[in-house]
Amino acid sequence: ISKKPRGRGAFIVLEGLDRSGKTTQSQALVEGLRKHDVPTEFIRFPDRNPENPLSKAISDYLSSKTELDAMTAHLLFAAQRTEMRSSMEALLAAGTTLVVDRYSYSGIAYSMAKGLDKQWCSNVEAYLPKPDLVVYMEITPDQAALRGGFGEERYETRLFQEKVYQAYQAIKEDNWKVAAATENPAEIAKGLLESALQILDQCQALPLSRQYH
Ligand code: TMP
């Protein structure tokens, strides 16, 4: 079977509030791309593998087993992305497309929601690879609340989600693809797959760039 030779993979990120449907849509996108013979891997931040010390520290923090200063917590989430950087770059260079559930923008939005400065938060992310496509699953905290009660984790309160929503509005970039999270999931998936295939074509010839540098 002859396949069209490919250049590098596309780096695709899904962002949004808790309960915006990011995880469902990321997984649908992985399946859709694979059906189009695009080698694709799914990554999520934070990673929760209990065998990994950074992941464990993050899980303990999110379940309130530990307390951390807001800046330290920000650095911890960013440290995990930094740790993953070389393997992500290697996969992309080898032609694998990455569908990533949360990335730097979650780091920045959730830390801004605690009152940290946008510039300080972004600086920490500056040298990480920049996604080719960011999809923002737009949902208001009111709509998200209608999807059922919150879980037990640190940020799953109405008041905090409201602040995260405001922070996302403040950091949203013009080239983000905004998907109305309340639309029919199959329709959203179709739109995301189209955008992903399009970006995959476009990014082949372009080097990966850095976040804010
Ligand atoms: P999850 O629910 O998608 O697994 O994410 C866990 C929580 O961690 C979620 O409330 C968002 C938050 N978070 C940060 O505060 N900083 C980050 O850098 C990331 C990736 C997630």
mmCIF file of C-alpha atoms and ligand atoms in Angstrom:
data_model
loop_
_atom_site.group_PDB
_atom_site.id
_atom_site.type_symbol
_atom_site.label_atom_id
_atom_site.label_comp_id
_atom_site.label_asym_id
_atom_site.label_seq_id
_atom_site.Cartn_x
_atom_site.Cartn_y
_atom_site.Cartn_z
ATOM 1 C CA ILE A 1 0.000 0.000 0.000
ATOM 2 C CA SER A 2 1.549 3.284 -1.006
ATOM 3 C CA LYS A 3 0.916 6.240 1.226
ATOM 4 C CA LYS A 4 1.569 9.875 0.465
ATOM 5 C CA PRO A 5 4.886 10.774 2.149
ATOM 6 C CA ARG A 6 4.351 13.274 4.894
ATOM 7 C CA GLY A 7 6.406 16.020 6.435
ATOM 8 C CA ARG A 8 6.124 16.836 10.104
ATOM 9 C CA GLY A 9 2.981 16.240 12.090
ATOM 10 C CA ALA A 10 0.600 18.987 13.183
ATOM 11 C CA PHE A 11 0.481 20.182 16.766
ATOM 12 C CA ILE A 12 -3.170 20.659 17.717
ATOM 13 C CA VAL A 13 -4.366 21.841 21.130
ATOM 14 C CA LEU A 14 -7.859 21.883 22.617
ATOM 15 C CA GLU A 15 -8.595 24.358 25.387
ATOM 16 C CA GLY A 16 -11.602 25.379 27.439
ATOM 17 C CA LEU A 17 -13.270 25.342 30.818
ATOM 18 C CA ASP A 18 -13.873 22.154 32.756
ATOM 19 C CA ARG A 19 -16.927 20.420 31.209
ATOM 20 C CA SER A 20 -16.513 22.110 27.827
ATOM 21 C CA GLY A 21 -16.202 18.722 26.101
ATOM 22 C CA LYS A 22 -12.493 19.018 25.280
ATOM 23 C CA THR A 23 -11.659 15.464 26.160
ATOM 24 C CA THR A 24 -14.526 13.960 24.129
ATOM 25 C CA GLN A 25 -13.638 16.133 21.144
ATOM 26 C CA SER A 26 -9.896 15.406 21.420
ATOM 27 C CA GLN A 27 -10.581 11.702 21.319
ATOM 28 C CA ALA A 28 -13.003 12.049 18.400
ATOM 29 C CA LEU A 29 -10.362 14.057 16.557
ATOM 30 C CA VAL A 30 -7.714 11.387 17.138
ATOM 31 C CA GLU A 31 -10.072 8.752 15.720
ATOM 32 C CA GLY A 32 -11.055 10.943 12.767
ATOM 33 C CA LEU A 33 -7.434 11.671 11.843
ATOM 34 C CA ARG A 34 -6.444 8.024 12.132
ATOM 35 C CA LYS A 35 -9.309 7.111 9.787
ATOM 36 C CA HIS A 36 -7.692 9.502 7.306
ATOM 37 C CA ASP A 37 -4.404 7.584 7.738
ATOM 38 C CA VAL A 38 -2.811 10.411 9.683
ATOM 39 C CA PRO A 39 -0.497 8.964 12.346
ATOM 40 C CA THR A 40 -1.833 10.634 15.487
ATOM 41 C CA GLU A 41 -1.150 10.504 19.220
ATOM 42 C CA PHE A 42 -3.198 11.874 22.087
ATOM 43 C CA ILE A 43 -1.509 13.737 24.953
ATOM 44 C CA ARG A 44 -3.129 15.449 27.892
ATOM 45 C CA PHE A 45 -1.920 18.013 30.386
ATOM 46 C CA PRO A 46 -1.670 17.499 33.218
ATOM 47 C CA ASP A 47 -0.425 13.965 32.783
ATOM 48 C CA ARG A 48 -1.506 11.913 35.818
ATOM 49 C CA ASN A 49 0.787 8.889 35.645
ATOM 50 C CA PRO A 50 1.398 8.028 39.333
ATOM 51 C CA GLU A 51 4.815 6.532 38.475
ATOM 52 C CA ASN A 52 6.110 9.926 37.358
ATOM 53 C CA PRO A 53 7.191 12.282 40.175
ATOM 54 C CA LEU A 54 6.021 15.496 38.451
ATOM 55 C CA SER A 55 2.647 13.947 37.615
ATOM 56 C CA LYS A 56 2.233 12.729 41.157
ATOM 57 C CA ALA A 57 3.031 16.166 42.579
ATOM 58 C CA ILE A 58 0.383 17.702 40.284
ATOM 59 C CA SER A 59 -2.255 15.085 41.160
ATOM 60 C CA ASP A 60 -1.614 15.581 44.876
ATOM 61 C CA TYR A 61 -1.974 19.320 44.448
ATOM 62 C CA LEU A 62 -5.191 19.049 42.407
ATOM 63 C CA SER A 63 -6.767 16.723 44.958
ATOM 64 C CA SER A 64 -5.684 19.142 47.749
ATOM 65 C CA LYS A 65 -3.444 16.569 49.410
ATOM 66 C CA THR A 66 -0.737 19.226 49.238
ATOM 67 C CA GLU A 67 -0.676 23.015 49.201
ATOM 68 C CA LEU A 68 1.601 25.140 47.010
ATOM 69 C CA ASP A 69 2.184 28.824 46.506
ATOM 70 C CA ALA A 70 0.364 29.941 43.290
ATOM 71 C CA MET A 71 3.621 30.702 41.471
ATOM 72 C CA THR A 72 5.120 27.365 42.475
ATOM 73 C CA ALA A 73 1.996 25.555 41.240
ATOM 74 C CA HIS A 74 2.286 27.416 37.930
ATOM 75 C CA LEU A 75 5.923 26.362 37.587
ATOM 76 C CA LEU A 76 5.029 22.759 38.373
ATOM 77 C CA PHE A 77 2.459 22.511 35.551
ATOM 78 C CA ALA A 78 4.921 24.265 33.214
ATOM 79 C CA ALA A 79 7.678 21.885 34.323
ATOM 80 C CA GLN A 80 5.626 18.958 33.077
ATOM 81 C CA ARG A 81 5.246 20.564 29.654
ATOM 82 C CA THR A 82 8.971 21.318 29.617
ATOM 83 C CA GLU A 83 9.718 17.723 30.519
ATOM 84 C CA MET A 84 7.538 16.510 27.614
ATOM 85 C CA ARG A 85 8.946 19.002 25.114
ATOM 86 C CA SER A 86 11.670 16.901 23.520
ATOM 87 C CA SER A 87 9.505 13.817 23.087
ATOM 88 C CA MET A 88 6.703 15.928 21.578
ATOM 89 C CA GLU A 89 9.127 17.598 19.178
ATOM 90 C CA ALA A 90 10.557 14.221 18.202
ATOM 91 C CA LEU A 91 7.098 12.805 17.465
ATOM 92 C CA LEU A 92 6.142 15.840 15.387
ATOM 93 C CA ALA A 93 9.413 15.680 13.439
ATOM 94 C CA ALA A 94 8.813 11.987 12.753
ATOM 95 C CA GLY A 95 5.463 12.876 11.137
ATOM 96 C CA THR A 96 3.112 12.153 14.041
ATOM 97 C CA THR A 97 0.274 14.595 14.600
ATOM 98 C CA LEU A 98 -0.367 15.438 18.255
ATOM 99 C CA VAL A 99 -3.821 16.145 19.634
ATOM 100 C CA VAL A 100 -3.248 17.736 23.010
ATOM 101 C CA ASP A 101 -5.933 18.189 25.669
ATOM 102 C CA ARG A 102 -4.896 21.434 27.498
ATOM 103 C CA TYR A 103 -1.523 23.163 27.154
ATOM 104 C CA SER A 104 0.153 26.460 28.095
ATOM 105 C CA TYR A 105 -3.143 28.358 27.832
ATOM 106 C CA SER A 106 -4.675 26.332 30.665
ATOM 107 C CA GLY A 107 -1.537 27.033 32.661
ATOM 108 C CA ILE A 108 -1.868 30.763 32.059
ATOM 109 C CA ALA A 109 -5.672 31.008 32.417
ATOM 110 C CA TYR A 110 -5.897 29.011 35.656
ATOM 111 C CA SER A 111 -2.987 30.928 37.206
ATOM 112 C CA MET A 112 -4.410 34.302 36.107
ATOM 113 C CA ALA A 113 -7.648 33.229 37.771
ATOM 114 C CA LYS A 114 -5.654 33.138 41.013
ATOM 115 C CA GLY A 115 -4.433 36.676 40.370
ATOM 116 C CA LEU A 116 -1.037 35.982 38.809
ATOM 117 C CA ASP A 117 0.262 38.314 36.145
ATOM 118 C CA LYS A 118 -0.344 37.303 32.521
ATOM 119 C CA GLN A 119 3.161 38.269 31.425
ATOM 120 C CA TRP A 120 4.870 36.355 34.204
ATOM 121 C CA CYS A 121 2.738 33.295 33.474
ATOM 122 C CA SER A 122 3.449 33.492 29.723
ATOM 123 C CA ASN A 123 7.198 33.978 30.186
ATOM 124 C CA VAL A 124 7.468 30.565 31.766
ATOM 125 C CA GLU A 125 5.934 29.009 28.625
ATOM 126 C CA ALA A 126 7.929 31.092 26.159
ATOM 127 C CA TYR A 127 10.337 28.473 24.846
ATOM 128 C CA LEU A 128 7.857 25.638 24.501
ATOM 129 C CA PRO A 129 6.717 24.666 20.991
ATOM 130 C CA LYS A 130 3.774 26.653 19.641
ATOM 131 C CA PRO A 131 0.699 24.765 18.441
ATOM 132 C CA ASP A 132 -0.246 24.966 14.767
ATOM 133 C CA LEU A 133 -3.908 25.035 15.758
ATOM 134 C CA VAL A 134 -5.609 25.972 19.022
ATOM 135 C CA VAL A 135 -9.280 25.067 19.343
ATOM 136 C CA TYR A 136 -11.154 26.856 22.096
ATOM 137 C CA MET A 137 -14.303 25.080 23.232
ATOM 138 C CA GLU A 138 -16.435 28.077 24.156
ATOM 139 C CA ILE A 139 -18.845 27.540 27.014
ATOM 140 C CA THR A 140 -19.958 29.982 29.694
ATOM 141 C CA PRO A 141 -19.708 28.941 33.351
ATOM 142 C CA ASP A 142 -23.555 29.010 33.405
ATOM 143 C CA GLN A 143 -23.791 26.548 30.529
ATOM 144 C CA ALA A 144 -21.032 24.389 32.016
ATOM 145 C CA ALA A 145 -22.886 24.269 35.346
ATOM 146 C CA LEU A 146 -25.967 22.909 33.541
ATOM 147 C CA ARG A 147 -23.907 19.869 32.555
ATOM 148 C CA GLY A 148 -24.008 18.587 36.130
ATOM 149 C CA GLY A 149 -22.307 19.048 39.446
ATOM 150 C CA PHE A 150 -18.623 19.732 39.789
ATOM 151 C CA GLY A 151 -16.152 17.129 40.965
ATOM 152 C CA GLU A 152 -13.951 17.254 44.016
ATOM 153 C CA GLU A 153 -10.873 18.835 42.529
ATOM 154 C CA ARG A 154 -9.278 22.100 43.531
ATOM 155 C CA TYR A 155 -10.568 24.300 40.688
ATOM 156 C CA GLU A 156 -14.027 22.824 40.306
ATOM 157 C CA THR A 157 -16.027 25.615 41.863
ATOM 158 C CA ARG A 158 -18.394 28.012 40.190
ATOM 159 C CA LEU A 159 -16.559 31.128 41.331
ATOM 160 C CA PHE A 160 -13.189 29.882 40.140
ATOM 161 C CA GLN A 161 -14.556 28.749 36.748
ATOM 162 C CA GLU A 162 -15.959 32.265 36.280
ATOM 163 C CA LYS A 163 -12.459 33.693 36.771
ATOM 164 C CA VAL A 164 -10.935 31.127 34.412
ATOM 165 C CA TYR A 165 -13.552 32.103 31.810
ATOM 166 C CA GLN A 166 -12.522 35.771 32.098
ATOM 167 C CA ALA A 167 -8.852 34.801 31.859
ATOM 168 C CA TYR A 168 -9.448 32.791 28.662
ATOM 169 C CA GLN A 169 -11.209 35.839 27.179
ATOM 170 C CA ALA A 170 -8.106 37.891 28.008
ATOM 171 C CA ILE A 171 -5.591 35.496 26.439
ATOM 172 C CA LYS A 172 -7.586 34.222 23.434
ATOM 173 C CA GLU A 173 -5.575 34.845 20.255
ATOM 174 C CA ASP A 174 -7.080 35.916 16.923
ATOM 175 C CA ASN A 175 -6.045 32.753 15.133
ATOM 176 C CA TRP A 176 -7.752 30.386 17.597
ATOM 177 C CA LYS A 177 -10.609 28.351 16.220
ATOM 178 C CA VAL A 178 -13.593 28.886 18.485
ATOM 179 C CA ALA A 179 -16.087 26.012 18.654
ATOM 180 C CA ALA A 180 -19.445 26.535 20.384
ATOM 181 C CA ALA A 181 -19.301 23.737 22.938
ATOM 182 C CA THR A 182 -23.105 23.585 23.178
ATOM 183 C CA GLU A 183 -23.527 22.596 19.521
ATOM 184 C CA ASN A 184 -24.185 19.016 18.447
ATOM 185 C CA PRO A 185 -21.013 17.013 19.309
ATOM 186 C CA ALA A 186 -20.952 15.264 15.921
ATOM 187 C CA GLU A 187 -21.104 18.637 14.151
ATOM 188 C CA ILE A 188 -18.288 20.003 16.301
ATOM 189 C CA ALA A 189 -16.202 16.894 15.577
ATOM 190 C CA LYS A 190 -16.757 17.310 11.835
ATOM 191 C CA GLY A 191 -15.637 20.951 11.917
ATOM 192 C CA LEU A 192 -12.557 20.143 13.994
ATOM 193 C CA LEU A 193 -11.511 17.328 11.689
ATOM 194 C CA GLU A 194 -11.799 19.647 8.676
ATOM 195 C CA SER A 195 -9.693 22.308 10.392
ATOM 196 C CA ALA A 196 -7.127 19.721 11.484
ATOM 197 C CA LEU A 197 -6.725 18.276 7.976
ATOM 198 C CA GLN A 198 -6.375 21.774 6.578
ATOM 199 C CA ILE A 199 -3.728 22.787 9.126
ATOM 200 C CA LEU A 200 -1.886 19.537 8.517
ATOM 201 C CA ASP A 201 -1.534 20.466 4.845
ATOM 202 C CA GLN A 202 -0.404 23.989 5.662
ATOM 203 C CA CYS A 203 2.113 23.212 8.380
ATOM 204 C CA GLN A 204 4.126 20.617 6.446
ATOM 205 C CA ALA A 205 6.404 23.254 4.993
ATOM 206 C CA LEU A 206 6.686 25.345 8.164
ATOM 207 C CA PRO A 207 9.090 24.808 11.039
ATOM 208 C CA LEU A 208 7.614 24.516 14.503
ATOM 209 C CA SER A 209 7.837 27.873 16.269
ATOM 210 C CA ARG A 210 8.128 28.842 19.934
ATOM 211 C CA GLN A 211 5.255 29.985 22.129
ATOM 212 C CA TYR A 212 6.088 33.591 22.978
ATOM 213 C CA HIS A 213 9.576 34.056 21.673
HETATM 214 P P1 TMP B 1 -8.164 18.122 33.697
HETATM 215 O O1 TMP B 1 -9.459 18.225 34.429
HETATM 216 O O2 TMP B 1 -8.258 18.524 32.266
HETATM 217 O O3 TMP B 1 -7.448 16.833 33.936
HETATM 218 O O4 TMP B 1 -7.209 19.254 34.331
HETATM 219 C C1 TMP B 1 -6.979 19.302 35.680
HETATM 220 C C2 TMP B 1 -7.019 20.697 36.208
HETATM 221 O O5 TMP B 1 -5.730 21.308 36.114
HETATM 222 C C3 TMP B 1 -7.998 21.621 35.498
HETATM 223 O O6 TMP B 1 -8.825 22.217 36.473
HETATM 224 C C4 TMP B 1 -7.111 22.654 34.853
HETATM 225 C C5 TMP B 1 -5.865 22.659 35.688
HETATM 226 N N1 TMP B 1 -4.626 23.045 34.996
HETATM 227 C C6 TMP B 1 -3.837 24.081 35.505
HETATM 228 O O7 TMP B 1 -4.199 24.694 36.492
HETATM 229 N N2 TMP B 1 -2.661 24.390 34.885
HETATM 230 C C7 TMP B 1 -2.228 23.729 33.774
HETATM 231 O O8 TMP B 1 -1.157 24.041 33.241
HETATM 232 C C8 TMP B 1 -3.047 22.655 33.268
HETATM 233 C C9 TMP B 1 -2.601 21.904 32.055
HETATM 234 C C10 TMP B 1 -4.227 22.357 33.904
#
